[in-house]
């Protein structure tokens, strides 16, 4: 993996989120800090995960919010404006079970066609883990607290609330798989 990728991702994410959306930028930095600790379980993919963590919410930046669905908008931005690594773009597009939210938004076919899910379960789960164990302010939290926070912020009957409640079993399972992989590491 290109070791320059995380440094590049930091520059892009900070430029797009740092001033316009400082809380989103704090969250992205926290997600990246979590990702940096997963290197031992991600042979050869640690830099890719950190870069995806930094950029996973870049689609919230006002100038790229075209569809209103940040995983798709962010992935298109990375692909079209930066010619970013395909695996990175696909991770951003599909982070934290975005396909389920895309279905709620009527964008599932578009997301699947443009950015198929990577066939690397642990890598995909690791980005879910990092995102779903980091607060909006970039602090560590539990997946249960994060899920409750999202529902509380958006409302249980909102599109995001419906999506997150539907995705909850998958999110919890992904977090559990990453925690198990971490626990299996020699000390």
PDB file of C-alpha atoms in Angstrom:
ATOM      1  CA  UNK A   1       0.000   0.000   0.000  1.00  0.00           C
ATOM      2  CA  UNK A   2       1.198   3.457  -0.828  1.00  0.00           C
ATOM      3  CA  UNK A   3       2.469   4.964   2.429  1.00  0.00           C
ATOM      4  CA  UNK A   4       1.745   8.441   1.079  1.00  0.00           C
ATOM      5  CA  UNK A   5      -1.995   7.694   0.922  1.00  0.00           C
ATOM      6  CA  UNK A   6      -2.803   8.567   4.571  1.00  0.00           C
ATOM      7  CA  UNK A   7      -0.888  11.870   4.345  1.00  0.00           C
ATOM      8  CA  UNK A   8      -2.711  12.764   1.124  1.00  0.00           C
ATOM      9  CA  UNK A   9      -6.051  11.770   2.678  1.00  0.00           C
ATOM     10  CA  UNK A  10      -5.333  13.989   5.690  1.00  0.00           C
ATOM     11  CA  UNK A  11      -4.734  16.986   3.417  1.00  0.00           C
ATOM     12  CA  UNK A  12      -7.865  16.399   1.353  1.00  0.00           C
ATOM     13  CA  UNK A  13     -10.129  15.758   4.348  1.00  0.00           C
ATOM     14  CA  UNK A  14      -8.839  18.741   6.288  1.00  0.00           C
ATOM     15  CA  UNK A  15      -9.260  21.030   3.274  1.00  0.00           C
ATOM     16  CA  UNK A  16     -12.821  19.891   2.654  1.00  0.00           C
ATOM     17  CA  UNK A  17     -14.054  19.501   6.236  1.00  0.00           C
ATOM     18  CA  UNK A  18     -11.739  21.478   8.521  1.00  0.00           C
ATOM     19  CA  UNK A  19     -13.335  24.905   8.154  1.00  0.00           C
ATOM     20  CA  UNK A  20     -16.737  24.067   6.659  1.00  0.00           C
ATOM     21  CA  UNK A  21     -17.599  21.236   9.080  1.00  0.00           C
ATOM     22  CA  UNK A  22     -15.215  21.269  12.075  1.00  0.00           C
ATOM     23  CA  UNK A  23     -17.208  18.740  14.093  1.00  0.00           C
ATOM     24  CA  UNK A  24     -17.291  16.328  11.150  1.00  0.00           C
ATOM     25  CA  UNK A  25     -13.533  16.867  10.793  1.00  0.00           C
ATOM     26  CA  UNK A  26     -13.044  16.068  14.508  1.00  0.00           C
ATOM     27  CA  UNK A  27     -15.045  12.868  14.018  1.00  0.00           C
ATOM     28  CA  UNK A  28     -12.982  11.900  10.966  1.00  0.00           C
ATOM     29  CA  UNK A  29      -9.744  12.456  12.870  1.00  0.00           C
ATOM     30  CA  UNK A  30     -11.038  10.298  15.717  1.00  0.00           C
ATOM     31  CA  UNK A  31     -12.031   7.547  13.291  1.00  0.00           C
ATOM     32  CA  UNK A  32      -8.531   7.698  11.787  1.00  0.00           C
ATOM     33  CA  UNK A  33      -6.955   7.449  15.245  1.00  0.00           C
ATOM     34  CA  UNK A  34      -8.977   4.288  15.850  1.00  0.00           C
ATOM     35  CA  UNK A  35      -7.892   2.972  12.439  1.00  0.00           C
ATOM     36  CA  UNK A  36      -4.233   3.556  13.237  1.00  0.00           C
ATOM     37  CA  UNK A  37      -4.536   1.058  16.086  1.00  0.00           C
ATOM     38  CA  UNK A  38      -5.795  -1.739  13.850  1.00  0.00           C
ATOM     39  CA  UNK A  39      -2.588  -2.227  11.876  1.00  0.00           C
ATOM     40  CA  UNK A  40      -1.761  -5.593  13.494  1.00  0.00           C
ATOM     41  CA  UNK A  41      -4.926  -7.221  12.137  1.00  0.00           C
ATOM     42  CA  UNK A  42      -4.766  -5.657   8.654  1.00  0.00           C
ATOM     43  CA  UNK A  43      -1.742  -7.074   6.948  1.00  0.00           C
ATOM     44  CA  UNK A  44      -0.846  -4.677   4.146  1.00  0.00           C
ATOM     45  CA  UNK A  45      -4.018  -2.588   4.466  1.00  0.00           C
ATOM     46  CA  UNK A  46      -3.335  -0.375   7.475  1.00  0.00           C
ATOM     47  CA  UNK A  47      -2.610   2.751   5.403  1.00  0.00           C
ATOM     48  CA  UNK A  48      -5.671   2.169   3.249  1.00  0.00           C
ATOM     49  CA  UNK A  49      -7.860   1.936   6.354  1.00  0.00           C
ATOM     50  CA  UNK A  50      -6.445   5.147   7.835  1.00  0.00           C
ATOM     51  CA  UNK A  51      -7.001   6.979   4.536  1.00  0.00           C
ATOM     52  CA  UNK A  52     -10.589   5.677   4.312  1.00  0.00           C
ATOM     53  CA  UNK A  53     -11.191   6.691   7.920  1.00  0.00           C
ATOM     54  CA  UNK A  54     -10.028  10.228   7.211  1.00  0.00           C
ATOM     55  CA  UNK A  55     -12.160  10.505   4.071  1.00  0.00           C
ATOM     56  CA  UNK A  56     -15.248   8.465   4.944  1.00  0.00           C
ATOM     57  CA  UNK A  57     -17.392  11.568   5.604  1.00  0.00           C
ATOM     58  CA  UNK A  58     -15.876  13.922   3.016  1.00  0.00           C
ATOM     59  CA  UNK A  59     -19.132  13.753   1.059  1.00  0.00           C
ATOM     60  CA  UNK A  60     -20.763  15.943   3.710  1.00  0.00           C
ATOM     61  CA  UNK A  61     -18.694  18.911   2.493  1.00  0.00           C
ATOM     62  CA  UNK A  62     -21.149  21.453   1.093  1.00  0.00           C
ATOM     63  CA  UNK A  63     -19.457  21.770  -2.295  1.00  0.00           C
ATOM     64  CA  UNK A  64     -19.804  18.080  -3.078  1.00  0.00           C
ATOM     65  CA  UNK A  65     -23.237  17.328  -1.622  1.00  0.00           C
ATOM     66  CA  UNK A  66     -24.916  16.554  -4.954  1.00  0.00           C
ATOM     67  CA  UNK A  67     -27.244  13.663  -4.076  1.00  0.00           C
ATOM     68  CA  UNK A  68     -27.437  14.379  -0.345  1.00  0.00           C
ATOM     69  CA  UNK A  69     -26.085  10.886   0.316  1.00  0.00           C
ATOM     70  CA  UNK A  70     -22.596  11.495   1.643  1.00  0.00           C
ATOM     71  CA  UNK A  71     -21.022   8.069   0.900  1.00  0.00           C
ATOM     72  CA  UNK A  72     -21.938   8.362  -2.783  1.00  0.00           C
ATOM     73  CA  UNK A  73     -21.068  12.065  -3.050  1.00  0.00           C
ATOM     74  CA  UNK A  74     -17.726  11.523  -1.310  1.00  0.00           C
ATOM     75  CA  UNK A  75     -16.798   8.522  -3.431  1.00  0.00           C
ATOM     76  CA  UNK A  76     -17.624  10.363  -6.647  1.00  0.00           C
ATOM     77  CA  UNK A  77     -15.537  13.331  -5.509  1.00  0.00           C
ATOM     78  CA  UNK A  78     -12.554  11.110  -4.728  1.00  0.00           C
ATOM     79  CA  UNK A  79     -12.870   9.230  -8.012  1.00  0.00           C
ATOM     80  CA  UNK A  80     -13.661  12.162 -10.299  1.00  0.00           C
ATOM     81  CA  UNK A  81     -11.584  14.997  -8.824  1.00  0.00           C
ATOM     82  CA  UNK A  82      -8.673  13.042  -7.421  1.00  0.00           C
ATOM     83  CA  UNK A  83      -8.495   9.768  -9.351  1.00  0.00           C
ATOM     84  CA  UNK A  84      -8.148   8.088  -5.958  1.00  0.00           C
ATOM     85  CA  UNK A  85      -7.283   4.444  -5.441  1.00  0.00           C
ATOM     86  CA  UNK A  86     -10.304   2.305  -6.363  1.00  0.00           C
ATOM     87  CA  UNK A  87     -10.245   0.354  -3.093  1.00  0.00           C
ATOM     88  CA  UNK A  88     -10.236   3.596  -1.117  1.00  0.00           C
ATOM     89  CA  UNK A  89     -13.143   4.990  -3.122  1.00  0.00           C
ATOM     90  CA  UNK A  90     -15.155   1.794  -2.679  1.00  0.00           C
ATOM     91  CA  UNK A  91     -14.526   1.795   1.088  1.00  0.00           C
ATOM     92  CA  UNK A  92     -15.735   5.389   1.356  1.00  0.00           C
ATOM     93  CA  UNK A  93     -18.793   4.620  -0.788  1.00  0.00           C
ATOM     94  CA  UNK A  94     -19.793   1.628   1.303  1.00  0.00           C
ATOM     95  CA  UNK A  95     -18.736   2.592   4.811  1.00  0.00           C
ATOM     96  CA  UNK A  96     -20.866   1.507   7.743  1.00  0.00           C
ATOM     97  CA  UNK A  97     -23.421  -0.432   5.692  1.00  0.00           C
ATOM     98  CA  UNK A  98     -24.193   2.488   3.395  1.00  0.00           C
ATOM     99  CA  UNK A  99     -25.901   0.117   0.985  1.00  0.00           C
ATOM    100  CA  UNK A 100     -28.810  -0.188   3.423  1.00  0.00           C
ATOM    101  CA  UNK A 101     -29.158   3.594   3.609  1.00  0.00           C
ATOM    102  CA  UNK A 102     -28.834   3.791  -0.174  1.00  0.00           C
ATOM    103  CA  UNK A 103     -31.801   1.445  -0.423  1.00  0.00           C
ATOM    104  CA  UNK A 104     -33.831   3.766   1.856  1.00  0.00           C
ATOM    105  CA  UNK A 105     -32.898   6.650  -0.465  1.00  0.00           C
ATOM    106  CA  UNK A 106     -33.628   4.813  -3.716  1.00  0.00           C
ATOM    107  CA  UNK A 107     -29.920   4.859  -4.617  1.00  0.00           C
ATOM    108  CA  UNK A 108     -28.984   1.233  -4.009  1.00  0.00           C
ATOM    109  CA  UNK A 109     -28.638   0.321  -7.701  1.00  0.00           C
ATOM    110  CA  UNK A 110     -26.482   3.390  -8.344  1.00  0.00           C
ATOM    111  CA  UNK A 111     -24.183   2.671  -5.390  1.00  0.00           C
ATOM    112  CA  UNK A 112     -23.834  -1.012  -6.258  1.00  0.00           C
ATOM    113  CA  UNK A 113     -23.133  -0.281  -9.929  1.00  0.00           C
ATOM    114  CA  UNK A 114     -20.611   2.515  -9.427  1.00  0.00           C
ATOM    115  CA  UNK A 115     -18.896   1.264  -6.269  1.00  0.00           C
ATOM    116  CA  UNK A 116     -19.242  -2.462  -5.567  1.00  0.00           C
ATOM    117  CA  UNK A 117     -18.513  -3.555  -2.028  1.00  0.00           C
ATOM    118  CA  UNK A 118     -14.945  -4.746  -1.510  1.00  0.00           C
ATOM    119  CA  UNK A 119     -14.422  -8.464  -1.052  1.00  0.00           C
ATOM    120  CA  UNK A 120     -12.325  -8.024   2.093  1.00  0.00           C
ATOM    121  CA  UNK A 121     -14.556  -8.583   5.091  1.00  0.00           C
ATOM    122  CA  UNK A 122     -12.070  -7.651   7.785  1.00  0.00           C
ATOM    123  CA  UNK A 123     -11.118  -4.401   6.070  1.00  0.00           C
ATOM    124  CA  UNK A 124     -14.765  -3.435   5.556  1.00  0.00           C
ATOM    125  CA  UNK A 125     -15.605  -4.416   9.147  1.00  0.00           C
ATOM    126  CA  UNK A 126     -12.652  -2.403  10.419  1.00  0.00           C
ATOM    127  CA  UNK A 127     -13.969   0.829   8.927  1.00  0.00           C
ATOM    128  CA  UNK A 128     -17.387   0.100  10.462  1.00  0.00           C
ATOM    129  CA  UNK A 129     -15.689  -0.508  13.811  1.00  0.00           C
ATOM    130  CA  UNK A 130     -13.730   2.733  13.670  1.00  0.00           C
ATOM    131  CA  UNK A 131     -16.744   4.821  12.608  1.00  0.00           C
ATOM    132  CA  UNK A 132     -19.174   3.238  15.041  1.00  0.00           C
ATOM    133  CA  UNK A 133     -16.886   3.485  18.080  1.00  0.00           C
ATOM    134  CA  UNK A 134     -16.115   7.192  17.611  1.00  0.00           C
ATOM    135  CA  UNK A 135     -18.376  10.046  18.705  1.00  0.00           C
ATOM    136  CA  UNK A 136     -19.241  13.010  16.483  1.00  0.00           C
ATOM    137  CA  UNK A 137     -16.567  14.930  18.422  1.00  0.00           C
ATOM    138  CA  UNK A 138     -13.860  12.337  17.744  1.00  0.00           C
ATOM    139  CA  UNK A 139     -13.846  10.619  21.143  1.00  0.00           C
ATOM    140  CA  UNK A 140     -13.968   6.890  21.731  1.00  0.00           C
ATOM    141  CA  UNK A 141     -17.315   5.337  22.566  1.00  0.00           C
ATOM    142  CA  UNK A 142     -19.074   2.004  22.416  1.00  0.00           C
ATOM    143  CA  UNK A 143     -21.075   0.883  19.416  1.00  0.00           C
ATOM    144  CA  UNK A 144     -24.230   0.804  21.551  1.00  0.00           C
ATOM    145  CA  UNK A 145     -23.719   4.422  22.646  1.00  0.00           C
ATOM    146  CA  UNK A 146     -22.930   5.523  19.099  1.00  0.00           C
ATOM    147  CA  UNK A 147     -26.003   3.842  17.654  1.00  0.00           C
ATOM    148  CA  UNK A 148     -28.197   5.459  20.314  1.00  0.00           C
ATOM    149  CA  UNK A 149     -26.581   8.839  19.637  1.00  0.00           C
ATOM    150  CA  UNK A 150     -27.311   8.591  15.897  1.00  0.00           C
ATOM    151  CA  UNK A 151     -30.958   7.664  16.466  1.00  0.00           C
ATOM    152  CA  UNK A 152     -31.267  10.445  19.038  1.00  0.00           C
ATOM    153  CA  UNK A 153     -29.708  13.039  16.750  1.00  0.00           C
ATOM    154  CA  UNK A 154     -31.742  12.192  13.650  1.00  0.00           C
ATOM    155  CA  UNK A 155     -34.910  10.762  15.199  1.00  0.00           C
ATOM    156  CA  UNK A 156     -36.088   7.169  15.137  1.00  0.00           C
ATOM    157  CA  UNK A 157     -38.549   7.760  12.288  1.00  0.00           C
ATOM    158  CA  UNK A 158     -36.178   9.738  10.067  1.00  0.00           C
ATOM    159  CA  UNK A 159     -34.544   8.152   7.046  1.00  0.00           C
ATOM    160  CA  UNK A 160     -31.221   7.884   8.920  1.00  0.00           C
ATOM    161  CA  UNK A 161     -32.973   6.617  12.048  1.00  0.00           C
ATOM    162  CA  UNK A 162     -34.708   3.876  10.075  1.00  0.00           C
ATOM    163  CA  UNK A 163     -31.470   2.948   8.321  1.00  0.00           C
ATOM    164  CA  UNK A 164     -29.387   2.802  11.497  1.00  0.00           C
ATOM    165  CA  UNK A 165     -31.953   0.685  13.337  1.00  0.00           C
ATOM    166  CA  UNK A 166     -32.060  -1.671  10.369  1.00  0.00           C
ATOM    167  CA  UNK A 167     -28.258  -1.801  10.161  1.00  0.00           C
ATOM    168  CA  UNK A 168     -27.736  -2.202  13.914  1.00  0.00           C
ATOM    169  CA  UNK A 169     -27.376  -6.017  13.943  1.00  0.00           C
ATOM    170  CA  UNK A 170     -24.844  -5.854  11.090  1.00  0.00           C
ATOM    171  CA  UNK A 171     -22.942  -3.010  12.751  1.00  0.00           C
ATOM    172  CA  UNK A 172     -22.786  -4.834  16.079  1.00  0.00           C
ATOM    173  CA  UNK A 173     -21.628  -8.027  14.331  1.00  0.00           C
ATOM    174  CA  UNK A 174     -18.878  -6.141  12.461  1.00  0.00           C
ATOM    175  CA  UNK A 175     -17.675  -4.509  15.685  1.00  0.00           C
ATOM    176  CA  UNK A 176     -17.684  -7.899  17.413  1.00  0.00           C
ATOM    177  CA  UNK A 177     -15.617  -9.464  14.601  1.00  0.00           C
ATOM    178  CA  UNK A 178     -12.990  -6.718  14.799  1.00  0.00           C
ATOM    179  CA  UNK A 179     -12.842  -6.916  18.587  1.00  0.00           C
ATOM    180  CA  UNK A 180     -12.389 -10.685  18.327  1.00  0.00           C
ATOM    181  CA  UNK A 181      -9.566 -10.241  15.802  1.00  0.00           C
ATOM    182  CA  UNK A 182      -7.887  -7.721  18.108  1.00  0.00           C
ATOM    183  CA  UNK A 183      -8.281 -10.007  21.114  1.00  0.00           C
ATOM    184  CA  UNK A 184      -6.674 -12.880  19.173  1.00  0.00           C
ATOM    185  CA  UNK A 185      -3.477 -10.854  18.623  1.00  0.00           C
ATOM    186  CA  UNK A 186      -0.478 -11.934  20.693  1.00  0.00           C
ATOM    187  CA  UNK A 187       0.349  -9.559  23.510  1.00  0.00           C
TER     188      UNK A 187
END
